[in-house]
Amino acid sequence: MRGVYVSDVGMTRFGKREESLTKLMHEALMSATGGGPPEGIDAVFVGCMNPDEFTGDGNLATLVTDHLGIRSAPSMRIDNAPASGSAAFEAAFFSVASGRYDNVLVLAGEKMSGISTAEAIRILSKMIDRTERDLGATLTALAALVARRYMHDYGLSREDLALVPVKNHGNGIKNPFAQFQKEVSLEKALESRMISDPLRLYDCASICDGAAAAFLTSERTGVQVTGVGHATDYVPVQLRDSLTSLHATKVAGERAYQMAGRKPGDIDVTEIHDAFSILEIINSEDLGFFPPGEGGKALAEGRTGMGGDLPINPSGGLKARGHPVGATGLAQVCEIVWQLRGEAGERQVEGAKVGLTHNIGGFGNNNVVTILEGRA
Amino acid sequence: MKGSTCSCGKTVAVVREVCPQCGRAAEPVELSEEAVVLTYTTVHVAPEGFEAPIHLVLVGLEKGAKVMCESKVGEMEIGVKGKVVEEEGKFYFVS
């Protein structure tokens, strides 16, 4: 396989947006090109979870090439639940690595606010196993079951769990693309509405709109994609061996580290999937940054904050940046590319050379890990 | 309780023709209804078609099998023992 590099990235601000999905993708594309027309694109990979139900439009891969003026280029849509953005990036990566294409465009997005919240939750809940769904389980309920067991096994306090949204909202203040750019106090997080005990509103990422874009090329640039790992696990939580660790993250992480020839200790900055607060802590352990049960302690000690030895989610993560499901994985890539180029402004992690993204599809059962490295 | 088991060692509390762990043909198995609480939650924001609060519990059965149930036990704690009963295709955890 030959080297694959990122040339340009861009994204829209996430949040409740009036524009259509294709307009949001155009805005992300223009953000990446600096306003210029898309030229010399050999293929387009579109990550989106469910445009048919969220927006009423199907055939998105072609709708995008039409609306964005990229006629003739082959275009395909990748649906990998909320890991659609990173899976589209993965497919694009291999298309360049294989030698088939030299320059490809990855677009990812979701438009979720055009329908009622209840309807959006109904659509999102389809990724849950039917027997669990038929009992009234929601994604938050599954995360709550995991959180309860984790807190029991490792003695994590409710206050320490709330440090995840507090940290990530603090980071989001400095991200102009984030949906939420204001501080959330520990008290506010702890007093927010109970959704599924012990998880409260501030433990959960939002339902919103947004898009991201990235160009991959065989020509050497300042950022190389060095590792991609992807793994699945059972859909029902009741089939899983562990309730405090995600098998798909562990295996995806091992695959990405092996491909990149890297180990957890080499990572300088990371964007990991905090759709629910407990997941950030569990992910930080499954990816090998901290031993099992110690992710919460590392957070409480500030090790994963902006001044720590491994800043997690400098963008604000899914919690503060917002979580338009299909867009998230590619927005994570955007953030890491900016970090590696030293272009992350006030949220810059000094001297970041190796970055990692981790994106979850389903409730922790179709996960993608990507490693990117700065090449001076 | 009806479940499935496989020579690879995986036992699940659902009837599956194919073992979810290794893809071989799974064998039907009868599992004891004795169960212990592994974790639980109360859903306060219910999905469409349901009314909050919903008391969900994930319990452990024999051979490492687990099953999600609606709880009919008042005081809930990890480690509490009880039984799984099936009513109209739905599993309940009772004391």
Coordinates of C-alpha atoms in Angstrom, one line a residue:
Chain A
M1 CA 0.0 0.0 0.0
R2 CA 1.2 3.5 -0.7
G3 CA 1.1 6.5 1.6
V4 CA -2.2 8.4 2.0
Y5 CA -2.2 12.0 3.0
V6 CA -4.8 14.6 4.0
S7 CA -4.6 17.8 1.9
D8 CA -7.6 19.9 3.1
V9 CA -10.3 19.6 5.7
G10 CA -13.3 21.7 6.6
M11 CA -16.6 21.7 8.4
T12 CA -19.7 23.7 9.2
R13 CA -20.6 24.9 12.7
F14 CA -22.7 22.1 14.3
G15 CA -26.1 22.9 15.8
K16 CA -29.7 23.5 14.8
R17 CA -29.3 24.7 11.2
E18 CA -31.8 25.9 8.7
E19 CA -30.0 24.7 5.6
S20 CA -30.6 21.3 3.9
L21 CA -28.1 18.5 4.2
T22 CA -26.6 19.1 0.8
K23 CA -26.2 22.8 1.5
L24 CA -24.4 21.9 4.8
M25 CA -22.1 19.5 2.8
H26 CA -21.4 22.3 0.3
E27 CA -20.5 24.7 3.2
A28 CA -18.2 22.0 4.6
L29 CA -16.6 21.5 1.1
M30 CA -16.1 25.3 0.7
S31 CA -14.6 25.4 4.1
A32 CA -12.1 22.8 3.0
T33 CA -11.2 24.3 -0.4
G34 CA -11.2 27.9 0.9
G35 CA -14.1 28.7 -1.4
G36 CA -12.7 27.3 -4.6
P37 CA -14.5 24.8 -6.8
P38 CA -13.9 21.1 -6.3
E39 CA -11.4 20.1 -8.9
G40 CA -9.6 16.9 -9.9
I41 CA -11.7 14.7 -7.7
D42 CA -11.4 11.0 -8.7
A43 CA -14.1 9.7 -6.4
V44 CA -16.5 10.9 -3.6
F45 CA -17.2 9.0 -0.4
V46 CA -20.3 10.2 1.5
G47 CA -20.8 9.3 5.2
C48 CA -24.4 9.6 6.4
M49 CA -26.4 7.4 8.7
N50 CA -30.0 7.9 7.5
P51 CA -30.8 10.8 5.1
D52 CA -33.9 8.9 3.9
E53 CA -35.7 9.1 7.2
F54 CA -34.1 12.2 8.7
T55 CA -34.6 14.4 5.6
G56 CA -36.9 12.5 3.3
D57 CA -34.3 12.4 0.5
G58 CA -32.7 9.2 -0.8
N59 CA -29.8 8.5 -3.2
L60 CA -27.7 10.9 -1.3
A61 CA -24.4 10.0 -3.0
T62 CA -25.7 11.3 -6.3
L63 CA -27.6 14.2 -4.8
V64 CA -24.3 15.4 -3.4
T65 CA -22.3 15.2 -6.7
D66 CA -25.2 16.9 -8.4
H67 CA -25.7 19.7 -5.9
L68 CA -22.0 20.3 -5.4
G69 CA -21.0 20.2 -9.1
I70 CA -18.8 17.1 -9.1
R71 CA -20.4 15.4 -12.1
S72 CA -19.0 12.1 -13.4
A73 CA -17.0 11.3 -10.3
P74 CA -18.0 7.9 -8.8
S75 CA -19.8 8.5 -5.6
M76 CA -20.9 6.1 -2.9
R77 CA -22.6 6.5 0.5
I78 CA -21.4 4.6 3.6
D79 CA -23.8 4.0 6.4
N80 CA -22.2 2.8 9.5
A81 CA -24.6 4.2 12.0
P82 CA -22.9 7.1 14.0
A83 CA -19.6 5.9 12.7
S84 CA -20.5 6.7 9.1
G85 CA -18.1 9.6 8.9
S86 CA -15.1 7.6 9.9
A87 CA -16.1 4.6 7.8
A88 CA -16.4 6.8 4.7
F89 CA -12.9 8.2 5.6
E90 CA -11.7 4.6 5.9
A91 CA -13.1 3.5 2.5
A92 CA -11.6 6.6 0.9
F93 CA -8.3 5.9 2.5
F94 CA -8.1 2.3 1.1
S95 CA -9.2 3.6 -2.3
V96 CA -6.1 5.8 -2.4
A97 CA -3.8 3.4 -0.7
S98 CA -4.7 0.7 -3.2
G99 CA -3.6 3.0 -6.1
R100 CA -7.1 3.1 -7.7
Y101 CA -7.6 6.8 -7.0
D102 CA -5.2 9.6 -6.4
N103 CA -7.5 12.3 -5.1
V104 CA -10.7 11.6 -3.3
L105 CA -13.2 13.7 -1.4
V106 CA -14.9 12.5 1.8
L107 CA -18.1 14.3 2.8
A108 CA -20.0 13.4 6.0
G109 CA -23.1 14.9 7.5
E110 CA -26.5 14.6 9.1
K111 CA -29.5 16.8 9.2
M112 CA -31.5 15.7 12.3
S113 CA -33.4 18.8 13.4
G114 CA -35.9 19.0 10.6
I115 CA -38.1 16.5 12.4
S116 CA -39.4 16.3 16.0
T117 CA -37.0 15.1 18.7
A118 CA -39.3 12.2 19.5
E119 CA -39.1 11.1 15.8
A120 CA -35.4 11.5 15.7
I121 CA -35.0 9.4 18.9
R122 CA -37.3 6.8 17.3
I123 CA -35.0 6.6 14.2
L124 CA -31.9 6.5 16.3
S125 CA -33.3 3.7 18.5
K126 CA -33.5 1.4 15.5
M127 CA -29.8 0.7 16.0
I128 CA -30.7 -1.1 19.2
D129 CA -31.4 -4.8 19.2
R130 CA -35.2 -5.4 18.8
T131 CA -35.6 -7.5 22.0
E132 CA -34.0 -4.8 24.1
R133 CA -35.9 -2.0 22.2
D134 CA -39.2 -3.8 22.8
L135 CA -38.6 -3.4 26.6
G136 CA -38.3 0.4 26.2
A137 CA -34.5 0.5 26.1
T138 CA -33.1 3.7 24.6
L139 CA -29.4 4.4 23.7
T140 CA -29.2 6.4 26.9
A141 CA -30.7 3.5 28.9
L142 CA -28.0 1.2 27.5
A143 CA -25.3 3.7 28.4
A144 CA -26.9 4.0 31.9
L145 CA -26.6 0.2 32.4
V146 CA -22.9 0.4 31.5
A147 CA -22.4 3.5 33.7
R148 CA -24.0 1.9 36.7
R149 CA -21.9 -1.3 36.4
Y150 CA -18.7 0.7 35.8
M151 CA -19.4 2.9 38.9
H152 CA -20.0 -0.2 41.0
D153 CA -16.9 -2.1 39.8
Y154 CA -14.4 0.8 39.9
G155 CA -15.9 3.1 42.5
L156 CA -16.4 6.0 40.1
S157 CA -18.5 8.7 41.7
R158 CA -21.4 10.5 40.1
E159 CA -19.4 13.8 40.5
D160 CA -16.3 12.3 38.8
L161 CA -18.5 11.2 35.9
A162 CA -19.8 14.7 35.5
L163 CA -16.3 15.9 35.0
V164 CA -16.5 14.6 31.4
P165 CA -19.2 17.2 30.2
V166 CA -17.6 19.9 32.4
K167 CA -14.2 19.4 30.7
N168 CA -15.7 19.0 27.2
H169 CA -17.9 22.1 27.5
G170 CA -14.9 24.0 28.7
N171 CA -13.0 22.9 25.6
G172 CA -16.0 23.8 23.3
I173 CA -15.8 27.4 24.4
K174 CA -12.7 27.7 22.2
N175 CA -14.1 25.9 19.2
P176 CA -15.9 28.2 16.7
F177 CA -17.5 25.1 15.1
A178 CA -19.0 23.8 18.3
Q179 CA -22.7 23.8 18.9
F180 CA -22.3 24.8 22.6
Q181 CA -19.6 27.4 23.3
K182 CA -20.3 28.0 27.0
E183 CA -19.1 26.7 30.3
V184 CA -21.2 24.1 32.2
S185 CA -20.5 24.0 36.0
L186 CA -20.3 20.7 37.9
E187 CA -23.5 21.7 39.8
K188 CA -25.4 22.4 36.6
A189 CA -24.3 19.0 35.2
L190 CA -25.3 17.2 38.4
E191 CA -28.6 19.0 38.7
S192 CA -29.7 18.5 35.0
R193 CA -32.7 16.5 34.2
M194 CA -32.5 12.7 34.8
I195 CA -32.8 10.9 31.5
S196 CA -32.0 7.3 32.5
D197 CA -30.6 6.8 36.0
P198 CA -27.7 7.6 36.7
L199 CA -27.3 9.5 33.4
R200 CA -28.6 13.1 33.2
L201 CA -29.1 15.5 30.3
Y202 CA -25.5 16.7 30.4
D203 CA -24.2 13.2 30.2
C204 CA -25.7 12.9 26.7
A205 CA -24.7 14.4 23.3
S206 CA -27.2 16.5 21.4
I207 CA -29.3 15.9 18.3
C208 CA -28.3 18.4 15.7
D209 CA -27.1 19.2 12.2
G210 CA -23.7 19.6 10.5
A211 CA -21.3 18.4 7.9
A212 CA -17.5 17.9 7.4
A213 CA -15.2 17.4 4.4
A214 CA -11.8 16.0 3.9
F215 CA -9.5 15.5 0.8
L216 CA -7.3 12.5 0.7
T217 CA -4.4 12.3 -1.8
S218 CA -1.5 10.2 -2.7
E219 CA 0.7 13.3 -2.9
R220 CA 2.8 14.0 0.2
T221 CA 1.3 16.7 2.5
G222 CA 1.9 17.7 6.1
V223 CA -0.5 15.0 7.5
Q224 CA -0.4 11.3 6.8
V225 CA -3.0 8.7 7.6
T226 CA -0.9 6.0 9.1
G227 CA -3.4 3.7 10.8
V228 CA -7.0 2.6 10.3
G229 CA -8.7 -0.1 12.5
H230 CA -12.3 -1.2 12.4
A231 CA -14.1 -3.9 14.4
T232 CA -17.6 -5.0 15.3
D233 CA -19.3 -6.6 18.3
Y234 CA -22.7 -8.1 19.1
V235 CA -25.7 -5.7 18.7
P236 CA -27.5 -6.7 22.0
V237 CA -25.8 -5.6 25.1
Q238 CA -27.0 -8.8 26.7
L239 CA -24.7 -10.9 24.5
R240 CA -21.6 -9.0 25.5
D241 CA -18.9 -10.5 27.7
S242 CA -18.1 -7.2 29.5
L243 CA -20.3 -4.3 30.6
T244 CA -17.4 -2.0 31.4
S245 CA -15.4 -2.3 28.2
L246 CA -16.2 -2.2 24.5
H247 CA -14.7 -5.1 22.6
A248 CA -15.1 -3.4 19.2
T249 CA -13.0 -0.4 20.5
K250 CA -10.2 -2.6 21.8
V251 CA -9.9 -4.6 18.6
A252 CA -10.2 -1.5 16.3
G253 CA -7.6 0.2 18.4
E254 CA -5.2 -2.7 18.3
R255 CA -5.6 -2.9 14.5
A256 CA -4.9 0.8 14.0
Y257 CA -1.9 0.8 16.3
Q258 CA -0.5 -2.2 14.5
M259 CA -0.9 -0.6 11.1
A260 CA 0.7 2.6 12.2
G261 CA 3.4 0.9 14.1
R262 CA 2.4 3.0 17.2
K263 CA 1.4 2.3 20.8
P264 CA -1.0 4.2 23.0
G265 CA 1.8 6.1 24.7
D266 CA 2.8 7.7 21.3
I267 CA -0.6 9.5 21.0
D268 CA -0.3 13.3 21.7
V269 CA -4.0 14.3 21.2
T270 CA -7.2 12.4 20.7
E271 CA -10.8 12.8 19.7
I272 CA -12.9 10.0 21.2
H273 CA -16.6 9.2 21.0
D274 CA -18.3 10.7 24.1
A275 CA -21.9 10.3 23.0
F276 CA -22.4 9.6 26.7
S277 CA -20.1 10.7 29.4
I278 CA -19.2 7.2 30.6
L279 CA -18.0 6.3 27.1
E280 CA -15.2 8.8 27.2
I281 CA -13.8 7.2 30.3
I282 CA -14.3 3.6 29.0
N283 CA -12.8 4.5 25.6
S284 CA -9.7 6.0 27.2
E285 CA -9.1 2.6 28.8
D286 CA -10.1 0.4 25.8
L287 CA -7.7 2.4 23.7
G288 CA -4.9 1.7 26.1
F289 CA -4.3 5.2 27.4
F290 CA -5.1 4.1 31.0
P291 CA -5.5 0.8 32.8
P292 CA -9.1 -0.5 33.3
G293 CA -10.8 1.4 36.0
E294 CA -8.4 4.4 36.0
G295 CA -9.8 6.5 33.2
G296 CA -11.9 8.5 35.7
K297 CA -9.0 9.1 37.9
A298 CA -6.9 10.4 35.0
L299 CA -9.7 12.8 34.1
A300 CA -10.1 14.0 37.8
E301 CA -6.3 14.6 37.9
G302 CA -6.5 16.7 34.8
R303 CA -4.4 14.4 32.7
T304 CA -7.0 14.4 29.9
G305 CA -7.6 18.2 30.1
M306 CA -6.0 20.8 27.9
G307 CA -2.9 21.0 30.1
G308 CA -2.6 17.3 30.7
D309 CA -0.3 14.7 29.2
L310 CA -3.1 13.4 26.9
P311 CA -5.7 16.0 26.0
I312 CA -9.0 14.2 25.1
N313 CA -11.5 16.0 23.0
P314 CA -9.9 19.4 22.7
S315 CA -12.7 20.2 20.2
G316 CA -15.3 19.8 23.0
G317 CA -16.1 16.3 21.8
L318 CA -19.6 15.1 20.8
K319 CA -20.9 16.7 24.0
A320 CA -20.0 20.3 23.2
R321 CA -19.3 20.2 19.4
G322 CA -22.7 18.5 18.9
H323 CA -23.4 15.1 17.4
P324 CA -25.0 15.1 14.0
V325 CA -24.4 11.3 13.8
G326 CA -23.0 10.8 10.3
A327 CA -20.8 13.8 10.5
T328 CA -19.1 13.1 13.8
G329 CA -16.3 10.8 12.7
L330 CA -15.1 13.2 10.0
A331 CA -15.4 16.2 12.3
Q332 CA -13.0 14.3 14.6
V333 CA -10.6 13.9 11.7
C334 CA -10.8 17.7 11.0
E335 CA -9.9 18.5 14.6
I336 CA -6.9 16.2 14.6
V337 CA -5.7 17.5 11.3
W338 CA -5.9 21.1 12.6
Q339 CA -4.1 20.0 15.8
L340 CA -1.2 18.3 13.8
R341 CA -0.9 21.4 11.6
G342 CA -0.8 23.7 14.5
E343 CA -3.9 25.4 13.3
A344 CA -6.3 24.7 16.2
G345 CA -6.1 28.3 17.6
E346 CA -6.8 28.7 21.3
R347 CA -7.4 25.0 21.7
Q348 CA -4.0 24.0 20.2
V349 CA -2.2 21.1 22.0
E350 CA 1.4 22.2 21.8
G351 CA 3.7 20.1 19.7
A352 CA 1.1 17.5 18.8
K353 CA 2.6 15.1 16.2
V354 CA 0.5 11.9 16.5
G355 CA -3.3 12.1 16.8
L356 CA -6.1 9.4 17.1
T357 CA -9.8 9.5 16.4
H358 CA -12.3 7.0 17.7
N359 CA -15.8 6.8 16.4
I360 CA -18.6 4.5 17.6
G361 CA -21.4 3.0 15.5
G362 CA -24.4 1.5 17.1
F363 CA -24.3 1.2 20.9
G364 CA -20.5 0.5 20.9
N365 CA -20.6 -2.3 18.3
N366 CA -19.1 -1.0 15.0
N367 CA -16.2 1.2 15.9
V368 CA -13.5 2.8 13.9
V369 CA -10.1 4.1 15.0
T370 CA -7.9 6.3 12.8
I371 CA -4.3 7.4 13.5
L372 CA -3.0 10.6 11.8
E373 CA 0.6 11.9 12.0
G374 CA 2.2 15.2 11.2
R375 CA 5.0 15.0 8.6
A376 CA 7.2 18.1 8.9
Chain B
M1 CA -35.7 -20.3 29.8
K2 CA -35.0 -21.2 26.2
G3 CA -31.5 -20.3 25.1
S4 CA -28.7 -21.5 22.7
T5 CA -25.3 -22.9 23.3
C6 CA -22.3 -23.7 21.2
S7 CA -19.2 -25.9 21.4
C8 CA -17.1 -22.7 21.3
G9 CA -18.4 -22.0 24.8
K10 CA -20.9 -19.2 24.2
T11 CA -24.3 -19.5 25.7
V12 CA -27.0 -16.9 25.1
A13 CA -30.4 -16.4 26.5
V14 CA -32.1 -16.1 23.1
V15 CA -32.8 -18.8 20.6
R16 CA -30.3 -18.4 17.8
E17 CA -29.7 -20.9 15.0
V18 CA -26.2 -19.6 14.5
C19 CA -23.8 -19.0 17.3
P20 CA -23.2 -15.2 17.5
Q21 CA -19.6 -15.8 18.6
C22 CA -18.3 -18.3 16.0
G23 CA -20.9 -18.8 13.3
R24 CA -21.4 -22.5 13.9
A25 CA -24.8 -24.1 14.4
A26 CA -26.0 -23.4 17.9
E27 CA -27.8 -26.0 20.0
P28 CA -31.0 -25.3 21.9
V29 CA -30.5 -25.3 25.7
E30 CA -32.8 -24.9 28.7
L31 CA -31.5 -22.3 31.2
S32 CA -32.5 -22.0 34.8
E33 CA -34.7 -19.0 35.6
E34 CA -32.4 -18.2 38.6
A35 CA -30.9 -14.8 38.0
V36 CA -28.6 -12.2 39.6
V37 CA -28.7 -8.4 38.9
L38 CA -25.6 -7.3 36.9
T39 CA -26.8 -3.7 36.4
Y40 CA -30.0 -1.7 36.2
T41 CA -31.5 1.7 35.2
T42 CA -34.8 3.6 35.4
V43 CA -35.7 5.2 32.1
H44 CA -37.2 8.6 32.8
V45 CA -37.5 9.8 29.2
A46 CA -39.4 7.0 27.5
P47 CA -39.3 6.3 23.8
E48 CA -42.5 6.6 21.8
G49 CA -45.1 4.0 22.7
F50 CA -43.8 3.6 26.3
E51 CA -44.6 5.3 29.5
A52 CA -41.9 6.4 32.0
P53 CA -40.7 5.3 34.4
I54 CA -39.4 2.0 32.9
H55 CA -37.3 -0.2 35.3
L56 CA -34.8 -2.1 33.2
V57 CA -32.5 -4.7 34.6
L58 CA -29.7 -6.8 33.0
V59 CA -29.4 -10.1 34.8
G60 CA -26.9 -12.9 34.7
L61 CA -28.1 -16.5 34.2
E62 CA -26.1 -19.8 34.3
K63 CA -23.2 -20.4 31.8
G64 CA -22.5 -16.7 31.4
A65 CA -25.8 -16.0 29.7
K66 CA -27.4 -12.6 30.3
V67 CA -30.9 -11.2 29.6
M68 CA -32.5 -7.8 29.8
C69 CA -35.8 -7.7 31.7
E70 CA -38.3 -5.2 33.0
S71 CA -37.9 -5.3 36.8
K72 CA -40.8 -5.9 39.2
V73 CA -38.5 -5.8 42.2
G74 CA -38.8 -2.6 44.3
E75 CA -35.4 -2.2 46.0
M76 CA -32.8 -2.6 43.4
E77 CA -29.1 -3.3 43.8
I78 CA -26.3 -5.0 41.9
G79 CA -26.0 -8.6 43.1
V80 CA -29.7 -9.0 44.1
K81 CA -31.0 -12.5 43.3
G82 CA -34.3 -13.3 41.8
K83 CA -36.0 -15.1 38.9
V84 CA -36.8 -14.4 35.3
V85 CA -40.4 -15.0 34.2
E86 CA -41.8 -14.7 30.7
E87 CA -45.2 -13.2 30.0
E88 CA -46.5 -12.7 26.5
G89 CA -43.0 -12.8 25.0
K90 CA -41.6 -10.3 27.5
F91 CA -39.1 -11.0 30.3
Y92 CA -39.7 -9.8 33.8
F93 CA -37.3 -9.9 36.8
V94 CA -39.1 -10.9 40.0
S95 CA -38.0 -11.7 43.5

